[in-house]
Amino acid sequence: MERDIPTYSLFLLIVFVMIPFTIAYYYQLGLKKDIIWSTVRGTAQLFLIGIILTYLFELEPIVGIPLMLSVMITVATFHARKKGKELPHVFISILLGLITIELIVLAMWLGFGMISFTPEEVIPMSGMVIGNSMVAMGLVLERMKSEFEQSRGKILAALSLGATPSQASHITVRKTLNAALIPNIDQLKTIGLVQLPGMMTGLILGGVSPIVAIKYQLVISISIFSTVSLSAIIISLIMYRYFYNNQMQLLTLEEIKKSS
Amino acid sequence: MSNHLFELSQINKRVVSNVSFTMKEKERLVIFGPSGAGKSTLLHLFNRMEDPDAGVIYYKDKELNTYSIPTLRKEVGLVLQEPHLFPGTVEDNLKFGPSLFDEWSPNQGEKLLGYVNLSKEYLNKDVTELSGGQRQRVSLARTLANNPEVLLLDEPTSSLDEQNIELIEHDLQRLVEEEHVSLVLVTHSMQQAKRLGTTGIYMEEGKIKEHGQMEKLLSDPETEELKQFLQSNSI
Ligand SMILES: Nc1ncnc2c1ncn2[C@@H]1O[C@H](COP(=O)(O)OP(=O)(O)OP(=O)(O)O)[C@@H](O)[C@H]1O
Ligand SMILES: [Mg+2]
């Protein structure tokens, strides 16, 4: 017998949303609109996805899977891009980065027989990889801008000593990656201890044995860890160049905006 | 072949407007003038930290943009107005430039610190432990580590005391004479201009108001602007 959550009890979740909302209201955090909007939007999105997934799962995998993946990657790209709108070619860079990562991870999963080529397995697993990579890329973009701003003097000093942009950006890129990857590393460290990871929780609730659930979780956790690291590195290595012109001169964000 | 080291022709960049002058090999040129006159901007053009919006710059009779940029910046060393050091030790900072060109040898450190009146104990000091004046001296030594032929200094002693200024000026003089280094110096101090400069350029609002022998500029200024500037910065 399949387990289900009664629909009416979902409405009780509103109580949970009210807690941060009340706090935000009380401390005048200015997040009220954000919280309401995110909740409404998130809920609507999930129901919509549920409906779409039902249809897609009935399509031929060879049609349904690429279709769904394209949609996911496109949405993720639009979202991550927001953090680096000033930078040139940011959309195409993120898009190609996400496609590369998805292809690599898919090849690994299917190649080693970890999952089968069915929408039920590929889509949720890919969703987690793409979602986490999207967040990491956004973080890198945001962080990179502030690091370049903060390290301006040091970068100018390095350039004036004869460093190329790649040599002069070394410290800045390293700091960016460090900052962007800390949540990722922390998550791997505490997995299973602090938080029972989402997928495992889902599988166990769905009636799968804990051991099988752990196996899936291991695959997904490690996949997420590697793809997040990889996507952060890819986007850093592509984007730092745009902080310089061809004459090895450091640009300000204003100048970058103007030139793109 | 002329013996011009630098020739600037009709240069425009931000406030700097229509500036032309030449500089000879081994010349010690001082650029001075009020804050915001465009001194730093002008200095940054010499090693292509910035490029002019209009005009041409020649270095050793060839257009500046025909040189490889990293090599040019090594050869024409700039000490920025703000002494931003890299995280790590003083030695890490000194070897940054030479390491880029595989030219660092560890025994250089002591000599370089000697130029800026710091003992070799400072080599292993973390830069966070340095005072403002010490940072400025390390920043100067860091550029000297690259063995430049031309040295561009942007107010290199602005946060030092009299005694250190004297010591460093003395070493700079020695360096310039012994190693045949040419010098372009931006300074607020007329004493320093007098002691280190052979020729001078007085700038105001991006324009060259007077250009000539340093001694002559100080003792017998021609323009009203320079006369007034010297009066308010009286020696
Ligand atoms: N990176 C920059 N972008 C835009 N404007 C700049 C920049 N750097 C300097 N300026 C402007 O150009 C003008 C000249 O600045 P510059 O730094 O060359 O003056 P300066 O003569 O070196 O002054 P100071 O003696 O205060 O160092 C100033 O009006 C300054 O605000
Ligand atoms: Mg200046």
Coordinates of C-alpha atoms and ligand atoms in Angstrom, one line a residue:
Chain A
M1 CA 0.0 0.0 0.0
E2 CA 1.4 3.3 -1.1
R3 CA 1.8 5.9 1.7
D4 CA 0.2 9.3 1.1
I5 CA -0.1 12.5 3.0
P6 CA -3.7 13.7 3.4
T7 CA -4.1 16.9 1.4
Y8 CA -5.8 18.8 4.3
S9 CA -2.8 18.3 6.5
L10 CA -0.6 20.1 3.9
F11 CA -2.5 23.2 4.9
L12 CA -1.1 22.8 8.4
L13 CA 2.2 23.7 6.9
I14 CA 1.0 27.2 6.7
V15 CA 1.4 27.3 10.5
F16 CA 5.1 26.6 10.0
V17 CA 5.4 29.3 7.4
M18 CA 3.8 31.7 9.9
I19 CA 6.7 31.3 12.3
P20 CA 9.4 32.9 10.2
F21 CA 6.8 35.3 8.9
T22 CA 6.0 36.5 12.5
I23 CA 9.6 36.8 13.3
A24 CA 10.3 38.8 10.2
Y25 CA 7.3 41.0 11.0
Y26 CA 8.4 41.5 14.6
Y27 CA 11.9 42.5 13.8
Q28 CA 10.9 44.4 10.7
L29 CA 13.3 42.4 8.6
G30 CA 11.6 43.6 5.4
L31 CA 11.3 40.1 4.3
K32 CA 7.6 39.7 4.6
K33 CA 6.8 40.0 1.0
D34 CA 9.6 37.6 0.2
I35 CA 8.4 35.0 2.5
I36 CA 4.8 35.1 1.4
W37 CA 5.8 35.2 -2.3
S38 CA 8.3 32.3 -1.9
T39 CA 5.8 30.2 -0.1
V40 CA 3.0 30.7 -2.6
R41 CA 5.3 30.5 -5.6
G42 CA 7.0 27.4 -4.2
T43 CA 3.8 25.6 -3.5
A44 CA 2.3 26.4 -6.9
Q45 CA 5.5 25.3 -8.6
L46 CA 5.5 22.0 -6.8
F47 CA 1.9 21.1 -7.7
L48 CA 2.5 22.2 -11.3
I49 CA 5.7 20.1 -11.5
G50 CA 3.7 17.1 -10.0
I51 CA 1.2 17.4 -12.8
I52 CA 3.9 17.8 -15.5
L53 CA 5.9 14.9 -14.1
T54 CA 3.0 12.6 -14.3
Y55 CA 2.7 13.3 -18.0
L56 CA 6.4 13.2 -18.7
F57 CA 6.8 9.9 -16.9
E58 CA 4.4 8.4 -19.3
L59 CA 6.4 9.6 -22.4
E60 CA 9.2 7.5 -23.9
P61 CA 12.3 8.1 -21.7
I62 CA 14.3 9.1 -24.7
V63 CA 11.9 12.0 -25.4
G64 CA 10.7 12.8 -21.8
I65 CA 14.1 12.9 -20.1
P66 CA 15.9 15.3 -22.4
L67 CA 12.8 17.5 -22.5
M68 CA 12.6 17.7 -18.8
L69 CA 16.4 18.2 -18.3
S70 CA 16.4 21.1 -20.8
V71 CA 13.6 22.8 -18.9
M72 CA 15.4 22.3 -15.6
I73 CA 18.7 23.6 -16.9
T74 CA 17.2 26.6 -18.6
V75 CA 15.3 27.6 -15.5
A76 CA 18.4 27.1 -13.3
T77 CA 20.5 29.2 -15.7
F78 CA 18.1 32.1 -15.6
H79 CA 18.1 31.9 -11.9
A80 CA 21.9 31.7 -11.4
R81 CA 22.5 34.4 -13.9
K82 CA 20.7 37.0 -11.7
K83 CA 23.8 37.0 -9.4
G84 CA 26.1 38.1 -12.2
K85 CA 24.1 40.1 -14.7
E86 CA 26.8 42.7 -15.0
L87 CA 29.2 40.2 -16.4
P88 CA 29.4 39.4 -20.1
H89 CA 28.5 36.0 -21.5
V90 CA 27.2 34.9 -18.1
F91 CA 24.1 33.2 -19.4
I92 CA 25.9 31.1 -22.0
S93 CA 28.7 30.2 -19.5
I94 CA 26.3 29.0 -16.9
L95 CA 24.2 27.1 -19.5
L96 CA 27.2 25.3 -21.0
G97 CA 28.6 24.6 -17.5
L98 CA 25.3 23.0 -16.3
I99 CA 25.0 21.0 -19.5
T100 CA 28.6 19.7 -19.2
I101 CA 28.0 18.8 -15.6
E102 CA 24.7 17.0 -16.3
L103 CA 26.3 15.0 -19.1
I104 CA 29.2 14.0 -17.0
V105 CA 27.1 12.9 -14.0
L106 CA 24.6 11.1 -16.2
A107 CA 27.4 9.2 -18.0
M108 CA 28.7 8.1 -14.6
W109 CA 25.3 7.1 -13.2
L110 CA 24.3 5.2 -16.2
G111 CA 27.8 3.9 -17.1
F112 CA 28.2 2.3 -13.7
G113 CA 24.7 1.1 -13.6
M114 CA 23.8 3.2 -10.5
I115 CA 20.5 4.2 -11.9
S116 CA 18.4 3.2 -14.9
F117 CA 17.4 5.4 -17.7
T118 CA 13.9 6.1 -16.5
P119 CA 12.4 9.5 -15.7
E120 CA 11.5 8.3 -12.1
E121 CA 15.3 8.0 -11.4
V122 CA 17.0 10.4 -13.8
I123 CA 14.8 13.4 -13.2
P124 CA 14.9 13.7 -9.4
M125 CA 18.6 12.8 -9.2
S126 CA 19.5 15.3 -11.9
G127 CA 17.2 17.9 -10.2
M128 CA 19.4 17.7 -7.1
V129 CA 22.6 18.0 -9.0
I130 CA 21.4 20.9 -11.2
G131 CA 19.8 22.7 -8.3
N132 CA 22.9 22.5 -6.1
S133 CA 25.2 23.5 -9.0
M134 CA 22.9 26.4 -9.8
V135 CA 23.2 27.7 -6.2
A136 CA 27.0 27.2 -6.2
M137 CA 27.4 29.1 -9.5
G138 CA 25.3 32.0 -8.2
L139 CA 27.3 32.1 -5.1
V140 CA 30.6 32.1 -7.1
L141 CA 29.4 35.0 -9.2
E142 CA 28.2 37.1 -6.2
R143 CA 31.3 36.3 -4.2
M144 CA 33.7 36.9 -7.1
K145 CA 32.3 40.5 -7.6
S146 CA 32.9 41.4 -4.0
E147 CA 36.3 39.7 -3.8
F148 CA 37.5 41.6 -6.9
E149 CA 36.2 44.8 -5.4
Q150 CA 37.9 44.1 -2.0
S151 CA 41.2 42.9 -3.5
R152 CA 41.5 45.7 -6.1
G153 CA 44.6 47.2 -4.6
K154 CA 46.4 43.8 -4.4
I155 CA 45.5 42.9 -7.9
L156 CA 46.7 46.2 -9.2
A157 CA 50.0 45.6 -7.3
A158 CA 50.3 42.2 -8.8
L159 CA 49.7 43.5 -12.3
S160 CA 52.2 46.3 -11.9
L161 CA 54.8 43.7 -11.0
G162 CA 54.3 41.9 -14.3
A163 CA 51.6 39.4 -13.4
T164 CA 49.2 38.2 -16.0
P165 CA 45.5 38.4 -15.2
S166 CA 45.5 34.7 -14.4
Q167 CA 48.5 35.1 -12.0
A168 CA 47.0 38.3 -10.5
S169 CA 43.7 36.6 -9.9
H170 CA 45.1 33.6 -8.1
I171 CA 44.4 34.7 -4.5
T172 CA 41.0 36.2 -5.4
V173 CA 39.8 33.1 -7.3
R174 CA 40.9 30.9 -4.4
K175 CA 39.1 33.0 -1.9
T176 CA 36.0 32.9 -4.0
L177 CA 36.0 29.2 -4.4
N178 CA 36.7 28.7 -0.7
A179 CA 33.7 30.8 0.3
A180 CA 31.4 29.2 -2.3
L181 CA 32.3 25.7 -1.4
I182 CA 32.3 25.8 2.4
P183 CA 28.5 25.0 2.6
N184 CA 29.0 22.2 0.2
I185 CA 31.9 20.7 2.2
D186 CA 30.1 21.2 5.5
Q187 CA 27.1 19.4 4.2
L188 CA 29.2 16.3 3.2
K189 CA 30.9 16.3 6.6
T190 CA 27.7 16.2 8.7
I191 CA 25.7 14.0 6.4
G192 CA 23.5 11.4 8.2
L193 CA 24.4 13.0 11.5
V194 CA 22.9 16.4 11.6
Q195 CA 20.4 16.0 8.8
L196 CA 19.0 12.9 7.4
P197 CA 19.4 13.9 3.8
G198 CA 16.4 14.7 1.8
M199 CA 16.4 11.9 -0.7
M200 CA 16.9 9.2 2.0
T201 CA 14.1 10.7 4.0
G202 CA 11.9 10.5 1.0
L203 CA 12.8 7.0 0.1
I204 CA 12.3 5.7 3.7
L205 CA 9.0 7.4 4.0
G206 CA 8.1 5.9 0.7
G207 CA 8.7 2.4 2.1
V208 CA 12.2 1.6 0.8
S209 CA 14.5 -0.2 3.2
P210 CA 17.0 2.0 4.9
I211 CA 20.0 0.2 3.4
V212 CA 18.8 0.7 -0.1
A213 CA 18.0 4.3 0.8
I214 CA 21.5 4.8 2.0
K215 CA 23.0 3.5 -1.2
Y216 CA 21.0 6.0 -3.2
Q217 CA 21.8 8.7 -0.8
L218 CA 25.5 7.9 -1.1
V219 CA 25.4 8.1 -4.9
I220 CA 23.5 11.4 -4.8
S221 CA 25.6 13.0 -2.0
I222 CA 28.8 12.3 -3.7
S223 CA 27.5 13.3 -7.1
I224 CA 26.3 16.6 -5.6
F225 CA 29.6 17.2 -3.9
S226 CA 31.6 16.6 -7.1
T227 CA 29.3 18.5 -9.4
V228 CA 29.0 21.5 -7.1
S229 CA 32.8 21.7 -6.8
L230 CA 33.2 21.3 -10.5
S231 CA 30.5 23.9 -11.4
A232 CA 32.1 26.4 -9.0
I233 CA 35.5 25.8 -10.5
I234 CA 34.2 26.0 -14.1
I235 CA 32.3 29.2 -13.7
S236 CA 35.2 30.8 -11.7
L237 CA 37.7 30.0 -14.4
I238 CA 35.5 31.3 -17.2
M239 CA 34.4 34.4 -15.5
Y240 CA 37.5 35.9 -13.8
R241 CA 38.8 36.9 -17.2
Y242 CA 36.0 39.4 -17.7
F243 CA 37.4 41.5 -14.9
Y244 CA 40.3 42.4 -17.2
N245 CA 40.7 43.9 -20.6
N246 CA 43.0 42.7 -23.3
Q247 CA 45.7 45.1 -22.1
M248 CA 45.9 43.2 -18.8
Q249 CA 44.2 46.1 -17.0
L250 CA 41.8 45.6 -14.2
L251 CA 38.3 46.8 -14.8
T252 CA 35.7 48.1 -12.4
L253 CA 32.2 46.6 -12.4
E254 CA 31.0 49.8 -14.0
E255 CA 33.5 49.4 -16.8
I256 CA 32.6 45.7 -17.3
K257 CA 28.9 46.7 -17.5
K258 CA 29.6 49.4 -20.1
S259 CA 31.8 47.1 -22.2
S260 CA 29.3 44.2 -22.3
Chain B
M1 CA 68.1 57.2 -32.8
S2 CA 67.2 59.8 -30.2
N3 CA 68.2 59.3 -26.6
H4 CA 64.7 59.7 -25.5
L5 CA 63.6 57.1 -23.0
F6 CA 59.9 58.2 -23.1
E7 CA 58.1 60.4 -25.4
L8 CA 54.5 61.3 -24.7
S9 CA 52.6 63.0 -27.5
Q10 CA 49.2 64.7 -27.2
I11 CA 48.0 62.4 -24.4
N12 CA 44.5 62.6 -23.1
K13 CA 43.2 60.5 -20.2
R14 CA 40.5 61.6 -17.7
V15 CA 41.6 65.0 -16.4
V16 CA 45.0 64.7 -18.2
S17 CA 44.5 66.7 -21.4
N18 CA 46.8 67.2 -24.3
V19 CA 50.0 66.4 -22.5
S20 CA 53.3 66.1 -24.4
F21 CA 56.8 65.9 -23.2
T22 CA 60.0 63.8 -23.5
M23 CA 62.2 62.2 -20.9
K24 CA 65.8 61.2 -21.4
E25 CA 67.6 58.1 -20.3
K26 CA 68.8 58.3 -16.7
E27 CA 66.7 61.4 -16.2
R28 CA 65.1 61.9 -12.8
L29 CA 61.8 63.5 -13.4
V30 CA 59.6 64.8 -10.7
I31 CA 55.9 65.3 -11.3
F32 CA 54.3 67.6 -8.7
G33 CA 51.1 69.7 -8.3
P34 CA 48.0 69.8 -6.3
S35 CA 45.8 66.8 -5.4
G36 CA 43.7 65.7 -8.3
A37 CA 46.0 67.3 -10.9
G38 CA 46.3 63.9 -12.6
K39 CA 49.8 62.9 -11.4
S40 CA 48.9 59.3 -10.6
T41 CA 46.9 59.0 -13.8
L42 CA 49.9 60.2 -15.8
L43 CA 52.3 57.8 -14.0
H44 CA 50.1 54.8 -14.7
L45 CA 50.4 55.4 -18.4
F46 CA 54.2 54.7 -18.4
N47 CA 53.8 51.0 -17.7
R48 CA 50.4 50.5 -19.2
M49 CA 48.5 50.1 -16.0
E50 CA 46.2 52.4 -17.9
D51 CA 46.2 53.4 -21.6
P52 CA 45.6 56.9 -22.9
D53 CA 42.2 57.7 -24.6
A54 CA 44.1 59.6 -27.2
G55 CA 47.8 60.2 -28.1
V56 CA 50.9 58.0 -28.4
I57 CA 53.6 57.1 -26.0
Y58 CA 57.0 55.9 -27.2
Y59 CA 59.5 54.0 -25.0
K60 CA 63.0 53.6 -26.3
D61 CA 61.8 55.0 -29.7
K62 CA 59.1 52.3 -30.1
E63 CA 55.5 52.6 -29.5
L64 CA 54.7 51.5 -25.9
N65 CA 52.0 49.0 -27.1
T66 CA 54.5 47.0 -29.1
Y67 CA 56.1 45.7 -25.9
S68 CA 54.9 42.6 -24.1
I69 CA 53.0 43.9 -21.2
P70 CA 54.4 41.7 -18.4
T71 CA 58.0 42.3 -19.5
L72 CA 57.3 46.1 -19.8
R73 CA 55.8 46.2 -16.3
K74 CA 58.8 44.4 -14.9
E75 CA 61.2 46.7 -16.7
V76 CA 59.3 49.8 -15.9
G77 CA 58.5 49.2 -12.3
L78 CA 55.6 51.1 -10.6
V79 CA 55.2 51.6 -6.8
L80 CA 51.5 52.4 -6.3
Q81 CA 50.4 55.3 -4.1
E82 CA 48.6 52.8 -1.8
P83 CA 50.9 50.1 -0.4
H84 CA 48.7 47.0 -0.8
L85 CA 50.7 44.0 0.3
F86 CA 49.9 40.4 -0.5
P87 CA 48.9 38.2 2.4
G88 CA 51.8 36.2 3.8
T89 CA 55.3 37.2 4.9
V90 CA 57.5 40.1 3.8
E91 CA 59.6 37.6 1.8
D92 CA 56.5 36.3 0.0
N93 CA 55.9 39.9 -1.1
L94 CA 59.5 40.4 -2.2
K95 CA 59.6 37.3 -4.3
F96 CA 56.3 37.7 -6.0
G97 CA 57.6 39.7 -9.0
P98 CA 60.9 37.8 -9.5
S99 CA 59.0 34.4 -9.2
L100 CA 56.8 35.4 -12.1
F101 CA 59.9 35.4 -14.3
D102 CA 61.8 32.5 -12.5
E103 CA 64.4 35.0 -11.2
W104 CA 64.1 34.7 -7.5
S105 CA 67.1 33.7 -5.4
P106 CA 66.5 33.7 -1.6
N107 CA 69.7 35.7 -0.8
Q108 CA 68.2 38.8 -2.6
G109 CA 65.9 39.4 0.3
E110 CA 68.3 41.0 2.7
K111 CA 69.8 43.4 0.1
L112 CA 66.3 44.5 -0.9
L113 CA 65.2 45.2 2.6
G114 CA 68.5 47.1 3.0
Y115 CA 67.4 49.5 0.3
V116 CA 64.4 50.5 2.4
N117 CA 66.2 50.5 5.8
L118 CA 64.6 47.3 7.2
S119 CA 66.7 44.6 8.8
K120 CA 66.7 41.0 7.5
E121 CA 64.6 39.9 10.5
Y122 CA 61.7 41.4 8.7
L123 CA 61.8 38.8 6.0
N124 CA 59.8 36.3 7.9
K125 CA 57.4 38.8 9.5
D126 CA 53.8 38.5 8.5
V127 CA 52.6 41.6 6.7
T128 CA 49.8 42.1 9.2
E129 CA 52.4 43.0 11.8
L130 CA 53.8 45.9 9.9
S131 CA 53.2 49.6 10.5
G132 CA 52.0 51.9 7.8
G133 CA 55.4 53.2 7.1
Q134 CA 56.9 49.7 7.0
R135 CA 54.3 48.6 4.6
Q136 CA 55.2 51.4 2.3
R137 CA 58.9 50.4 2.5
V138 CA 58.1 46.8 1.7
S139 CA 56.0 47.9 -1.2
L140 CA 59.0 49.8 -2.6
A141 CA 61.4 46.9 -2.0
R142 CA 58.9 44.6 -3.7
T143 CA 59.1 46.7 -6.9
L144 CA 62.9 46.9 -6.6
A145 CA 63.0 43.1 -6.5
N146 CA 62.1 43.1 -10.2
N147 CA 65.3 45.0 -11.0
P148 CA 63.6 47.7 -13.0
E149 CA 65.4 49.9 -15.5
V150 CA 62.8 52.7 -14.9
L151 CA 61.3 53.3 -11.5
L152 CA 57.9 55.0 -11.2
L153 CA 57.2 56.1 -7.7
D154 CA 53.9 57.5 -6.5
E155 CA 54.5 59.4 -3.3
P156 CA 56.7 56.7 -2.0
T157 CA 57.5 58.3 1.4
S158 CA 54.2 59.9 2.2
S159 CA 53.7 58.0 5.5
L160 CA 57.3 58.0 6.7
D161 CA 59.1 60.1 9.3
E162 CA 62.0 62.5 8.4
Q163 CA 64.7 60.1 9.3
N164 CA 63.4 57.2 7.2
I165 CA 62.7 59.6 4.3
E166 CA 66.3 60.7 4.4
L167 CA 67.6 57.1 4.5
I168 CA 65.4 55.9 1.7
E169 CA 66.1 59.0 -0.5
H170 CA 69.8 58.3 0.0
D171 CA 69.4 54.7 -1.1
L172 CA 67.3 55.6 -4.0
Q173 CA 69.9 58.1 -5.1
R174 CA 72.6 55.3 -4.9
L175 CA 70.4 52.9 -6.8
V176 CA 69.7 55.4 -9.5
E177 CA 73.4 56.2 -9.9
E178 CA 74.9 52.7 -9.5
E179 CA 72.3 50.7 -11.4
H180 CA 71.6 53.4 -13.9
V181 CA 67.9 53.4 -13.1
S182 CA 65.8 56.2 -14.5
L183 CA 63.2 57.7 -12.2
V184 CA 59.8 59.3 -12.4
L185 CA 58.7 60.5 -9.1
V186 CA 55.4 61.9 -8.0
T187 CA 55.6 63.8 -4.7
H188 CA 54.0 66.4 -2.6
S189 CA 57.2 67.3 -0.9
M190 CA 59.2 70.1 -2.5
Q191 CA 62.3 69.1 -0.5
Q192 CA 62.1 65.7 -2.0
A193 CA 61.6 67.1 -5.4
K194 CA 64.7 69.2 -5.0
R195 CA 66.8 66.4 -3.6
L196 CA 65.8 63.6 -6.0
G197 CA 64.8 65.4 -9.2
T198 CA 66.9 66.6 -12.1
T199 CA 63.9 67.9 -14.1
G200 CA 60.4 68.6 -13.0
I201 CA 56.9 68.9 -14.4
Y202 CA 54.4 71.1 -12.6
M203 CA 50.8 70.0 -13.3
E204 CA 47.5 71.6 -12.5
E205 CA 44.1 70.3 -13.6
G206 CA 45.6 67.8 -15.9
K207 CA 47.8 70.3 -17.8
I208 CA 51.5 70.8 -17.7
K209 CA 52.0 74.4 -16.4
E210 CA 55.8 74.3 -16.3
H211 CA 58.5 71.8 -17.4
G212 CA 62.2 72.3 -16.9
Q213 CA 65.3 71.9 -14.7
M214 CA 64.1 71.2 -11.1
E215 CA 66.4 73.9 -9.6
K216 CA 65.2 76.5 -12.0
L217 CA 61.5 75.6 -11.4
L218 CA 62.0 76.1 -7.7
S219 CA 64.2 79.1 -7.7
D220 CA 62.8 81.0 -10.7
P221 CA 59.2 79.9 -11.5
E222 CA 57.7 81.5 -14.6
T223 CA 54.0 81.0 -14.2
E224 CA 51.7 82.5 -11.6
E225 CA 50.3 79.1 -10.8
L226 CA 53.7 77.6 -9.9
K227 CA 54.6 80.7 -7.9
Q228 CA 51.5 80.4 -5.9
F229 CA 51.9 76.6 -5.4
L230 CA 55.4 77.1 -4.2
Q231 CA 54.3 79.8 -1.8
S232 CA 51.6 77.7 -0.2
N233 CA 54.0 74.7 -0.1
S234 CA 56.9 76.8 1.0
I235 CA 60.2 75.1 1.8
Ligands
LIG1 N1 40.1 55.0 -11.7 C1 39.6 56.2 -11.8 N2 38.4 56.3 -12.4 C2 37.8 57.5 -12.6 N3 38.4 58.7 -12.2 C3 39.6 58.6 -11.6 C4 40.2 57.4 -11.4 N4 41.4 57.6 -10.8 C5 41.4 59.0 -10.6 N5 40.4 59.6 -11.1 C6 40.1 61.0 -11.2 O1 41.1 61.6 -12.0 C7 41.5 62.8 -11.4 C8 43.0 62.8 -11.3 O2 43.3 61.8 -10.3 P1 44.8 61.4 -9.9 O3 44.8 60.3 -9.0 O4 45.6 61.2 -11.2 O5 45.3 62.7 -9.2 P2 46.6 63.0 -8.4 O6 47.3 64.2 -9.0 O7 47.5 61.8 -8.3 O8 46.1 63.3 -6.9 P3 46.7 63.0 -5.5 O9 47.8 64.0 -5.3 O10 45.6 63.2 -4.6 O11 47.2 61.6 -5.5 C9 40.8 63.0 -10.1 O12 39.8 63.9 -10.4 C10 40.2 61.7 -9.8 O13 39.0 61.8 -9.2
MG2 MG 48.0 60.4 -6.8

